[in-house]
Tab-separated table of N, CA and C in Angstrom:
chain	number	residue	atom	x	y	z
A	19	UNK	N	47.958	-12.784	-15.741
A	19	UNK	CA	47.128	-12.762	-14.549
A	19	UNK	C	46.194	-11.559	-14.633
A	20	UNK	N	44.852	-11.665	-14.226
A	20	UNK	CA	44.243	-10.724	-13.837
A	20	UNK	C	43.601	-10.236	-13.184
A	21	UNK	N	42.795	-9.147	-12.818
A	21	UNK	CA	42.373	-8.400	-11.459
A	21	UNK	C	41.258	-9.906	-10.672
A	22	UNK	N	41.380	-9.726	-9.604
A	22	UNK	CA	39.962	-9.894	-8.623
A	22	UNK	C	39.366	-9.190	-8.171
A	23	UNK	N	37.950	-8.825	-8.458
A	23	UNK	CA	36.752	-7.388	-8.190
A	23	UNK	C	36.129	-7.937	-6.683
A	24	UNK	N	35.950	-7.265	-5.687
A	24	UNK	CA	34.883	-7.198	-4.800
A	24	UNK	C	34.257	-6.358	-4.841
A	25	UNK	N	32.924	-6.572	-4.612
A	25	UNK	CA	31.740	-6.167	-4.238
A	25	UNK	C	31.303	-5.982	-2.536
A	26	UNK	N	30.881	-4.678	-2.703
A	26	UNK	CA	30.128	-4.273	-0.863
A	26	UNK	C	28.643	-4.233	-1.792
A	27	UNK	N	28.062	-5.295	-1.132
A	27	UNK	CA	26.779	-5.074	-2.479
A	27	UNK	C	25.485	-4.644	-1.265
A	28	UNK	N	25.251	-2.943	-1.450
A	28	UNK	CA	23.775	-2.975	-1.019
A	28	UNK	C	22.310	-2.923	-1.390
A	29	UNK	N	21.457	-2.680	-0.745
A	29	UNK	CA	20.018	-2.227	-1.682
A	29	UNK	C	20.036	-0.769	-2.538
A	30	UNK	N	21.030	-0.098	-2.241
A	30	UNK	CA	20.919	1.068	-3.002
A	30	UNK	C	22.364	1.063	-4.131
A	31	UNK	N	23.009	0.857	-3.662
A	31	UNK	CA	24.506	1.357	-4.230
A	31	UNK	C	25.429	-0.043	-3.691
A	32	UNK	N	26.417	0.009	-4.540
A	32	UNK	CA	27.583	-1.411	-4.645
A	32	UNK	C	28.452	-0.521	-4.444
A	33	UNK	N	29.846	-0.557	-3.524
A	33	UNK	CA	31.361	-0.338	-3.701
A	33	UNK	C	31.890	-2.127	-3.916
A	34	UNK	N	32.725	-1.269	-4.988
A	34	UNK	CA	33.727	-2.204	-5.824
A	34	UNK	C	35.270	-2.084	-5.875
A	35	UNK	N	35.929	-2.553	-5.647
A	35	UNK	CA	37.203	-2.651	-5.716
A	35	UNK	C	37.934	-3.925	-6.338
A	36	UNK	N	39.726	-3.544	-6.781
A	36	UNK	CA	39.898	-4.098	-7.749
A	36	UNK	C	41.513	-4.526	-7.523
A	37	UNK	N	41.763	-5.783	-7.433
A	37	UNK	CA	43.119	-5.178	-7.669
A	37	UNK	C	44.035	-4.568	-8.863
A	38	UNK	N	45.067	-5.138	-8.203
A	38	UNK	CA	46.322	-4.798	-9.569
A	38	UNK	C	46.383	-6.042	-10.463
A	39	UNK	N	46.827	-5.995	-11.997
A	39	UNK	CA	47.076	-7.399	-12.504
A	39	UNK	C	47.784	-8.341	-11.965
A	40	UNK	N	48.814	-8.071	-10.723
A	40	UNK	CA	49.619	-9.068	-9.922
A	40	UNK	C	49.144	-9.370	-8.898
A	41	UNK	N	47.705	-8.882	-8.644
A	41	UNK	CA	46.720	-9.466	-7.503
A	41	UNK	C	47.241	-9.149	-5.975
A	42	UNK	N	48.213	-7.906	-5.906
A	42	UNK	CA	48.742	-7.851	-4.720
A	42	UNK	C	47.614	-6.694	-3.830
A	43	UNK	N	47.672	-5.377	-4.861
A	43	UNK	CA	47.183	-4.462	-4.169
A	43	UNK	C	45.698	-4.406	-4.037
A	44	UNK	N	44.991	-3.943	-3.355
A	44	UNK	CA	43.316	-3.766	-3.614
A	44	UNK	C	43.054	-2.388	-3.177
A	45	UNK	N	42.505	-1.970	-4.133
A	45	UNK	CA	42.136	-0.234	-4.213
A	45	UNK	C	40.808	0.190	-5.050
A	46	UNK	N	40.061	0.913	-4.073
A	46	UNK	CA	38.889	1.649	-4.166
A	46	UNK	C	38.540	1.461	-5.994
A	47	UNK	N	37.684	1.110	-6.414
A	47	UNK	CA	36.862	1.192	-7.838
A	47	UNK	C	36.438	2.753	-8.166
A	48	UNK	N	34.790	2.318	-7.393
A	48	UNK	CA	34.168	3.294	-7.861
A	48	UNK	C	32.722	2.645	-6.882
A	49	UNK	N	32.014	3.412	-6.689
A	49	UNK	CA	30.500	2.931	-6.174
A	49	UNK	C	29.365	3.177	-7.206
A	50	UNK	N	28.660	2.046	-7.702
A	50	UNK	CA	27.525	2.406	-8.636
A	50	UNK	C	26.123	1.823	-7.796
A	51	UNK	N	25.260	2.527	-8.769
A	51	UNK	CA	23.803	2.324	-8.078
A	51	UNK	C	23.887	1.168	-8.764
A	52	UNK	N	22.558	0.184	-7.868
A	52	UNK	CA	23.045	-1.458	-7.648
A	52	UNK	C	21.980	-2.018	-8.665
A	53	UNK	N	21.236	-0.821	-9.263
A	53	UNK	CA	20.335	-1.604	-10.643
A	53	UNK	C	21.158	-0.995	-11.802
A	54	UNK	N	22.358	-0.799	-11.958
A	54	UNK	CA	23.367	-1.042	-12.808
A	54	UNK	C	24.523	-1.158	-12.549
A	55	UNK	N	24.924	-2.189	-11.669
A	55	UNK	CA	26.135	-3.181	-11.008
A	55	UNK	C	26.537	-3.670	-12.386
A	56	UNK	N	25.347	-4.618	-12.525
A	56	UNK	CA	26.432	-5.673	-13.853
A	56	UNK	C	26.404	-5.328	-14.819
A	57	UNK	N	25.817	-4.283	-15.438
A	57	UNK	CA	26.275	-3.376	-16.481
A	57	UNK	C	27.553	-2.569	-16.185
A	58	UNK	N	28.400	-2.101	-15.215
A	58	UNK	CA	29.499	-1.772	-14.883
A	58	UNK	C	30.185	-2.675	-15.449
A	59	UNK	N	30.030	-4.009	-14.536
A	59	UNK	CA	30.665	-5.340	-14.766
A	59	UNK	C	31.150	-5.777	-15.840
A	60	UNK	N	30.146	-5.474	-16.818
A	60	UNK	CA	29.979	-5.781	-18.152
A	60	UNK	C	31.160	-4.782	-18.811
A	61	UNK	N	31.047	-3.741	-18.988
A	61	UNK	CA	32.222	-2.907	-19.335
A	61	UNK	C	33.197	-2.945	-18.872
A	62	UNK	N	33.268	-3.095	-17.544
A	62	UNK	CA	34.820	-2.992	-16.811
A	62	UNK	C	35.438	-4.469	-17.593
A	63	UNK	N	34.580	-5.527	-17.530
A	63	UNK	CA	35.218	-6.727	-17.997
A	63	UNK	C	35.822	-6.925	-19.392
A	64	UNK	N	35.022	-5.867	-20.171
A	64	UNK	CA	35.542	-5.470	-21.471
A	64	UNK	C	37.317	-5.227	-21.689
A	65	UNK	N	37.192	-3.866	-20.744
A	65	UNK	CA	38.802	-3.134	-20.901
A	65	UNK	C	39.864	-3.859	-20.043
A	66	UNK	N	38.953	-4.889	-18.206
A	66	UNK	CA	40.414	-5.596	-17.785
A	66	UNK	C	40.046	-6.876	-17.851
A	67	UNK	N	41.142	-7.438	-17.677
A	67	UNK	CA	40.884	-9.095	-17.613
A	67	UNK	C	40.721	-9.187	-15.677
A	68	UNK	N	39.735	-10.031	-15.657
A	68	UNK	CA	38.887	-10.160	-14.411
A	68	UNK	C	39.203	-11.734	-13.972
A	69	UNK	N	39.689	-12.054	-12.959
A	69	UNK	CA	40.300	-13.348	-12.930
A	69	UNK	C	38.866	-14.039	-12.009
A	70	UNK	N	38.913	-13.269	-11.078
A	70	UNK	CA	37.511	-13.437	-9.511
A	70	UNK	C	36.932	-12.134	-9.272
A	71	UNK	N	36.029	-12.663	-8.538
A	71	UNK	CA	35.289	-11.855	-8.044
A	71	UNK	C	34.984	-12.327	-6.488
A	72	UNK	N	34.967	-11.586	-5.760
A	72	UNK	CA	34.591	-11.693	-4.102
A	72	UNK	C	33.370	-11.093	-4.176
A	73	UNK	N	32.270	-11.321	-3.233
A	73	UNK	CA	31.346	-10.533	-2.640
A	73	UNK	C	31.103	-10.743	-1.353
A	74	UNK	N	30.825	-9.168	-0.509
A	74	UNK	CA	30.763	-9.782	0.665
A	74	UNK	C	29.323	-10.346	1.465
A	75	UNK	N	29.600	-11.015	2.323
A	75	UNK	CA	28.971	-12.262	2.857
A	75	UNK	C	28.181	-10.952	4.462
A	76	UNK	N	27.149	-10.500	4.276
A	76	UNK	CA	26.470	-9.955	5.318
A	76	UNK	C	26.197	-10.627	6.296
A	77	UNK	N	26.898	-10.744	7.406
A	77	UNK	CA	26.281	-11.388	8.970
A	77	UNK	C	26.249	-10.987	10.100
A	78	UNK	N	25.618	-11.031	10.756
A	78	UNK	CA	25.859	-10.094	12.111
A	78	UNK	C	26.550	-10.935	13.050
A	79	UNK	N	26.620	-10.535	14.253
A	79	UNK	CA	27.362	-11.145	15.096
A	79	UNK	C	27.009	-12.553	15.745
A	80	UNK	N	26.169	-12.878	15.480
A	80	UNK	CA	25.348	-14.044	16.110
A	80	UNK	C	25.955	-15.159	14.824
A	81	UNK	N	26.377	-14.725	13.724
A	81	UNK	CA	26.590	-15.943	12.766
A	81	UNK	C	25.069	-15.353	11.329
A	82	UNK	N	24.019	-14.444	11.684
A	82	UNK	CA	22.711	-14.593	10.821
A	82	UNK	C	23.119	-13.841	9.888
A	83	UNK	N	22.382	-14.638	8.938
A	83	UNK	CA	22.375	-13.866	7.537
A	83	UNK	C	21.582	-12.239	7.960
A	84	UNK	N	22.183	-11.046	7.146
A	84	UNK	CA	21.362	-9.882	6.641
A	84	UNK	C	20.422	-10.205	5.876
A	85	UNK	N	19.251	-9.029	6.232
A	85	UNK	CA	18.292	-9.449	4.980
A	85	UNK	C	18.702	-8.996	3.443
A	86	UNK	N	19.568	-8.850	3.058
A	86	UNK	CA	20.058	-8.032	1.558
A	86	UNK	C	20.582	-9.352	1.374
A	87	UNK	N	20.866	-10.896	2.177
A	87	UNK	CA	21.200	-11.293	1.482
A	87	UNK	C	20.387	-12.251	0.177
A	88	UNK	N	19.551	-12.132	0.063
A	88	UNK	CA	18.474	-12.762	-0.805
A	88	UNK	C	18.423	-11.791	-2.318
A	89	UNK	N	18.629	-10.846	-1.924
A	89	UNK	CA	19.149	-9.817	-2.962
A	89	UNK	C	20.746	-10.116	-3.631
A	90	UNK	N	21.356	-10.203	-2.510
A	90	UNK	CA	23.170	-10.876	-2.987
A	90	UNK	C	23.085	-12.001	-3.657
A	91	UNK	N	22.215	-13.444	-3.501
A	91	UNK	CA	21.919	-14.123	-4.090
A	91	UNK	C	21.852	-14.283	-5.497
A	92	UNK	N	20.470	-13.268	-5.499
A	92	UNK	CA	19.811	-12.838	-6.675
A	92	UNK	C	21.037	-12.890	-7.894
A	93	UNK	N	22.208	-11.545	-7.194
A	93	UNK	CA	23.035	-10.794	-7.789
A	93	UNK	C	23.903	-11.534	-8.421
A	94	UNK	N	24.545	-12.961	-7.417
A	94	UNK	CA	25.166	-13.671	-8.007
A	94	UNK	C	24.694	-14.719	-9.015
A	95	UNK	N	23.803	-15.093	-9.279
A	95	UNK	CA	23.287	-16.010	-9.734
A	95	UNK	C	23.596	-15.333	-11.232
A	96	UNK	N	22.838	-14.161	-11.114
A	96	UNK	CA	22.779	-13.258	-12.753
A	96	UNK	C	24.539	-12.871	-12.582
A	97	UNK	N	25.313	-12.769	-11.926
A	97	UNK	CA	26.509	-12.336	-12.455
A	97	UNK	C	27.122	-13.626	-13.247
A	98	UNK	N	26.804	-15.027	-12.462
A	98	UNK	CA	27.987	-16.113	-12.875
A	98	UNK	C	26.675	-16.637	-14.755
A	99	UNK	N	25.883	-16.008	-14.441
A	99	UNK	CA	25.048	-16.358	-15.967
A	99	UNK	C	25.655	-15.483	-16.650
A	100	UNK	N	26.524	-14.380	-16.391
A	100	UNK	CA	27.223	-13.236	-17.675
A	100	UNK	C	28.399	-13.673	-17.450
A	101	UNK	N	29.201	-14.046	-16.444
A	101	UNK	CA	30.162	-14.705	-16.529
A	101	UNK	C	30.360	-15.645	-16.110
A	102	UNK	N	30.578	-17.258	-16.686
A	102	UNK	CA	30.230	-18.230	-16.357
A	102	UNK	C	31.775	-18.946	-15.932
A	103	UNK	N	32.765	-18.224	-16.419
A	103	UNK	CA	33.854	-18.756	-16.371
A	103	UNK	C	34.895	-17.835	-15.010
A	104	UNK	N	33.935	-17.053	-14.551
A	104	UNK	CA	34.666	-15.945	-13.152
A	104	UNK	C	34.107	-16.927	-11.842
A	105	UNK	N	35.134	-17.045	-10.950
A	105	UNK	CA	34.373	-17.587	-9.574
A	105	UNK	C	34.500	-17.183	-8.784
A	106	UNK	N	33.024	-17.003	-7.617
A	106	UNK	CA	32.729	-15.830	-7.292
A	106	UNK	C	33.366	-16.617	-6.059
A	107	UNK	N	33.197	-15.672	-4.719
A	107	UNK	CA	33.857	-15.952	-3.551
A	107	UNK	C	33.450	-15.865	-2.730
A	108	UNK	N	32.801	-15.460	-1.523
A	108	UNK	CA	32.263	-14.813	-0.742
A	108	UNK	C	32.788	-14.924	0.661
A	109	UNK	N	32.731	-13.491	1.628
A	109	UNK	CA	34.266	-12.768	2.392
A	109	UNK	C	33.136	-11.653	3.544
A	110	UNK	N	33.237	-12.601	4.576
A	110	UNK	CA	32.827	-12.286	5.457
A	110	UNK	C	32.848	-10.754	5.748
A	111	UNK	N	31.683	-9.792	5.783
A	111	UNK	CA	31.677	-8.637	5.053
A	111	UNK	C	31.685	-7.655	6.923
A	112	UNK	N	31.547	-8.270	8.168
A	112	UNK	CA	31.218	-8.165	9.815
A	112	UNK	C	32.086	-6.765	9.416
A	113	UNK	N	32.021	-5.258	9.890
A	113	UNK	CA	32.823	-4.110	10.613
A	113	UNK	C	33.588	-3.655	9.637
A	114	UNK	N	33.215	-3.987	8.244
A	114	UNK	CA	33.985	-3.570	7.148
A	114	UNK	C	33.360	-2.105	7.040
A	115	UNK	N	32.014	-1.407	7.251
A	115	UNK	CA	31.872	-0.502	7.116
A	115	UNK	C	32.374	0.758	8.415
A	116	UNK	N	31.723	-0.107	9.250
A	116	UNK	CA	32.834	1.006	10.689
A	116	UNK	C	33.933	1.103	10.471
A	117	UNK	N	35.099	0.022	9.754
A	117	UNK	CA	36.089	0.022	9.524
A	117	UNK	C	36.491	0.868	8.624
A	118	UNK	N	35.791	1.169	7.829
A	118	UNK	CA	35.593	2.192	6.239
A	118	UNK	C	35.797	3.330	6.414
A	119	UNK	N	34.851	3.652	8.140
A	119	UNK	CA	34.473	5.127	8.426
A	119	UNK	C	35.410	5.437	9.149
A	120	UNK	N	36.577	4.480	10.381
A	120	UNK	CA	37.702	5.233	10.545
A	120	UNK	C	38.342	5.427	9.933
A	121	UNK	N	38.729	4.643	8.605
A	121	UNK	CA	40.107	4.734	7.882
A	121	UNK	C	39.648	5.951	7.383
A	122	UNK	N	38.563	6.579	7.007
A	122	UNK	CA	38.156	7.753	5.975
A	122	UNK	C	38.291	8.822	6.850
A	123	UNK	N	37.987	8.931	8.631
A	123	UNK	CA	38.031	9.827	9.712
A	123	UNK	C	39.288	10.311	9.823
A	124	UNK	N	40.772	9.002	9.779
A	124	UNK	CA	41.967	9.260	9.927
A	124	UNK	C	42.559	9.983	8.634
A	125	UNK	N	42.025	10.195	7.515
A	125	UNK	CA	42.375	10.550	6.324
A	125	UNK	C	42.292	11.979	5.920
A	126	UNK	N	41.689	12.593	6.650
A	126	UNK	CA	41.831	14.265	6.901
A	126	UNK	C	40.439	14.581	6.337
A	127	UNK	N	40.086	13.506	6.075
A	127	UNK	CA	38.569	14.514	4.769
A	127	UNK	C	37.594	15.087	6.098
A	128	UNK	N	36.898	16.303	4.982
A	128	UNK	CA	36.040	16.821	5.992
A	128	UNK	C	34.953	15.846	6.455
A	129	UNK	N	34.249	16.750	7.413
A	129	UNK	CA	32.956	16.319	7.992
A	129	UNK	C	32.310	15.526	6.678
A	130	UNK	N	31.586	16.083	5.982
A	130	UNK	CA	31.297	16.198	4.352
A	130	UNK	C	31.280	14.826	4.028
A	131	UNK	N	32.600	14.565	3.607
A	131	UNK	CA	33.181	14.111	3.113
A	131	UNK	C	33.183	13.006	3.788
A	132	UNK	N	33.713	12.525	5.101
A	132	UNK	CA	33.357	11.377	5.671
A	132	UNK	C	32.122	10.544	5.955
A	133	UNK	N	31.042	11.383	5.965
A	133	UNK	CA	29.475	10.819	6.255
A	133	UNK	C	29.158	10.669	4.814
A	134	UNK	N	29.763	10.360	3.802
A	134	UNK	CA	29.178	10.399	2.191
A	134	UNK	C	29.199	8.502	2.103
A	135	UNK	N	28.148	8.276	2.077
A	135	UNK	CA	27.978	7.053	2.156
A	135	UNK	C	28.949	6.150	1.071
A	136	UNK	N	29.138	6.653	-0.075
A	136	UNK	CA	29.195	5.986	-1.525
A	136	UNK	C	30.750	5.839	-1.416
A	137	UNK	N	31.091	6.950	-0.372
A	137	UNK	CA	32.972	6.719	-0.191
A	137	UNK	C	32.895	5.793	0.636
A	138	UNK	N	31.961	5.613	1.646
A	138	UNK	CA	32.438	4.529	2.762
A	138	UNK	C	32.536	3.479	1.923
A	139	UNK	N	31.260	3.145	1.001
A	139	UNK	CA	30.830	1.457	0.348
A	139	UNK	C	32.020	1.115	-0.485
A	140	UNK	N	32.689	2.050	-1.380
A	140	UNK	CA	33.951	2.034	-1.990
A	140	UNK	C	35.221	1.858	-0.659
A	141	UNK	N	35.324	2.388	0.176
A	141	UNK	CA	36.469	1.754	0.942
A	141	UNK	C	36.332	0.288	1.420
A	142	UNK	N	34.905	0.469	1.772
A	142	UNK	CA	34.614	-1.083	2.518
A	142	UNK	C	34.385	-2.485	1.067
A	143	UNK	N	33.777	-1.852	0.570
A	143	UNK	CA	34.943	-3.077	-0.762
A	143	UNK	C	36.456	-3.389	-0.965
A	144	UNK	N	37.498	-2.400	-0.831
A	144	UNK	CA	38.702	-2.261	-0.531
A	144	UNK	C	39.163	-3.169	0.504
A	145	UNK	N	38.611	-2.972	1.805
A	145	UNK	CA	38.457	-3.479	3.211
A	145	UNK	C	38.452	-5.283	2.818
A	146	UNK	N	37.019	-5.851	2.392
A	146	UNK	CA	36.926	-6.935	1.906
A	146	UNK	C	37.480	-7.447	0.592
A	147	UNK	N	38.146	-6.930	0.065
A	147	UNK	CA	38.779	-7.316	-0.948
A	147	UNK	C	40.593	-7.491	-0.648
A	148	UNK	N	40.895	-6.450	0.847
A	148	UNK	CA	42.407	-6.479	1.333
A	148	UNK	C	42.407	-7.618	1.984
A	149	UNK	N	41.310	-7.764	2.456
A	149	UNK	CA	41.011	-9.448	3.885
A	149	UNK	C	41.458	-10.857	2.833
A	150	UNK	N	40.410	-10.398	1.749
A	150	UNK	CA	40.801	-11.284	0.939
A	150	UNK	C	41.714	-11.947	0.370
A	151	UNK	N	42.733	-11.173	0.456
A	151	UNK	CA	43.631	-11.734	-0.408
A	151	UNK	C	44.838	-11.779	0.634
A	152	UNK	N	44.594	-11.529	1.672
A	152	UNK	CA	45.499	-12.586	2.585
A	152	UNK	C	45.345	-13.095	3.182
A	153	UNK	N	43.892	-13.675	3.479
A	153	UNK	CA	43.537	-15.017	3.874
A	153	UNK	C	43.968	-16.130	2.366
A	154	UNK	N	43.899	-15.202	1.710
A	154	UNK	CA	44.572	-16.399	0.334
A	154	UNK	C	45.883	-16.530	0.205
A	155	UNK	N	46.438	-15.284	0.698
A	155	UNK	CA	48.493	-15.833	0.695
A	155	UNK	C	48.584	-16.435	1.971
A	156	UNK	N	47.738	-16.885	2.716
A	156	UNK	CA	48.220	-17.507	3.947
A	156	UNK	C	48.313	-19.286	3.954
């Protein structure tokens, strides 16, 4: 068995997260700038075996697409052309980042440290990648 990756995919920077090879746990990656996402991809896929991939699904409360998502599009289209045999997912992405910024508030880090965008996008991949996978053991 192997990992499933999510993606918090924005216009500047991606958080990614990953699980464990037994697909239970999901924990923080790393955040890369988002004009070398699938070059990450590309290497990370090298050293683990990559079973899925999630990305999350931008909507606001009304049900509307974000505008990044035409960009997410983009992203997937060129990811499933490098990997044709990964299937992608997509995971309703609503309060994953507010959600990001308490779990990081309750966590002791400083001021600093909590307003650092690139930690939030890395938790909030975590976030959508934990949703994930128990709407799938359910």
């Amino acid at each position: 068995m192997g990992q499933i990756l999510a993606i918090d995919y924005g216009k500047a920077r991606c958080g990614i997260a990953a699980t464990d090879d037994m697909q239970i746990i999901a924990s923080g990656l790393d955040t890369v700038e988002t004009k070398v996402v699938l070059e990450f991809l590309k290497k990370y896929s090298i050293e683990n075996k990559v079973d899925e991939m999630v990305v999350g699904q931008p909507v606001d409360l009304k049900g509307n697409m974000s505008e990044v998502e035409t960009d997410i599009l983009k992203f997937i289209e060129n990811f499933k052309k490098e990997f044709p045999n990964i299937p992608v997912h997509r995971f309703d992405e609503r309060f994953t980042s507010k959600m990001a910024s308490f779990f990081i508030s309750q966590s002791g880090k400083s001021k600093k440290q909590r307003q650092e965008k690139a930690l939030i996008d890395k938790v909030s991949a975590t976030i959508i990648l934990q949703n994930f996978l128990e709407q799938k053991a359910r």
